[in-house]
Amino acid sequence: MKAVGVVEASCESIFELVMGMDGTRFEWDCCFQYGSLVEEVDGHTAILYHRLQLDWCSVFVWPRDLCYVRYWRRNDDGSYVVLFRSREHANCGPHPGFVRAHIESGGFNISPLKPRNGRPRTQVQHLMQIDLKGWAVGYFPSFQQHCLLKMLNSVAGLREWFAQTDESHTTPRIPVMVNMNSNPASSKKGRRGQETSIQPIPTLDHAASRHSVLLDEDSDDDEDYQIPEPEQEVFCPKFEHDNKRTVLEDPSDKIDLSLDQIDLSCFSGNLRRDDRDNSRDCWRVSDGNNFRVRSKHFSYDKTKVPAGKPLMELVAVDWLKDVKRMDHVARRRGCAVQVASAKGLFSLAVNVQVPASNHYSMVFYL
């Protein structure tokens, strides 16, 4: 049998809720009594133990439990597929007082829909083909149908759960850190002075200083902050003068070498740094000259130059693991971003997330 419903939530939020086996599941799954992880095969496959809360003549009918393998995948269109099938396991034998039911096939299909009124919408399909076993199935045909319909009611439970908790679980806004050493008045004067200057080819540093704005990460008004078009008064480059200049310029000549004046030992993560070639479980920074990037005159002569020294220095790396997705890692007390903020330094955290039954995050601090 199959149940289909539309839930006003993102596919990722529904997927995380479906994969959870904690106390939150009681709020939307009326058939859930207890669940635990038996074995994690890999990042996409796990074997689970699950007790059902069926509430059908509990005086005469024993409760049911399950031991099944759960597999999930994420498709290119952003949809998720979660599949169930019963499996015997040496560490999950029959439990006294329970009848072991058998899932022939089942799972969730979570597909994105077009948003309505700016809110995400997702179609959730719950399929289940189960044999509850025991003597009650043969004597009471309504027992199987009643329990199966109750299990499929979880789709309605998901819809109601997000309808009543969407507003109360909004993520607090986090301001993105900009240049903390200069006040707004001085930065405006600096930008105005740069705008009036004549430069043949604007650099990336110039554009960043002109358009640096303090934005809220989860603000609904992000669309209002549009980067203005380049001013039409900018003079075109003089090709005769550019051709006479040396093509292979060292980009590190114009980079501020203030990194040498910063004590990087105060930044640390749970992964150590080791520059040896045969080291393991660590991180290292490759030489920038191993990479070639487009020169300033690439559009004219297709030349490339060594990357040279980076604009930002990688100072620490964290490898994190949790049962839930780890967002807003810059809030973690004692992390490199917090240390940089206390010292008035600009910092950047790149959170590479690997979703699974246990979520992983590798955070790079620059």
XYZ file of N, CA and C in Angstrom, residues 3-6 27-29 124 151-162:
60
model
N 0.918 5.692 0.584
C 0.314 6.948 1.018
C 1.133 8.090 0.432
N 0.437 9.123 -0.066
C 1.083 10.264 -0.707
C 0.554 11.535 -0.066
N 1.442 12.477 0.199
C 1.051 13.760 0.774
C 2.038 14.840 0.401
N 1.609 16.085 0.528
C 2.446 17.251 0.252
C 2.775 17.923 1.580
N 6.673 12.294 17.783
C 5.794 13.421 17.496
C 5.100 13.309 16.145
N 5.606 12.436 15.253
C 4.975 12.325 13.929
C 4.701 10.883 13.500
N 5.354 9.908 14.118
C 5.151 8.495 13.761
C 4.404 7.815 14.899
N 5.785 13.610 -0.490
C 6.284 12.468 0.278
C 5.419 11.256 -0.040
N 0.505 2.656 9.985
C 1.893 2.938 9.645
C 1.987 3.979 8.534
N 1.060 3.920 7.574
C 1.076 4.880 6.471
C 0.609 6.264 6.903
N -0.009 6.364 8.065
C -0.432 7.672 8.569
C 0.749 8.573 8.925
N 1.958 8.027 8.858
C 3.125 8.850 9.173
C 3.294 9.999 8.182
N 2.762 9.854 6.960
C 2.829 10.956 5.996
C 2.031 12.152 6.513
N 0.830 11.881 7.031
C 0.043 12.961 7.632
C 0.736 13.510 8.874
N 1.415 12.634 9.616
C 2.154 13.108 10.780
C 3.293 14.042 10.407
N 3.975 13.749 9.301
C 5.026 14.652 8.834
C 4.463 16.019 8.462
N 3.328 16.014 7.763
C 2.731 17.283 7.349
C 2.327 18.117 8.558
N 1.720 17.490 9.551
C 1.291 18.229 10.737
C 2.482 18.667 11.584
N 3.528 17.854 11.612
C 4.693 18.211 12.428
C 5.345 19.480 11.902
N 5.532 19.566 10.594
C 6.144 20.764 10.025
C 5.189 21.950 10.061
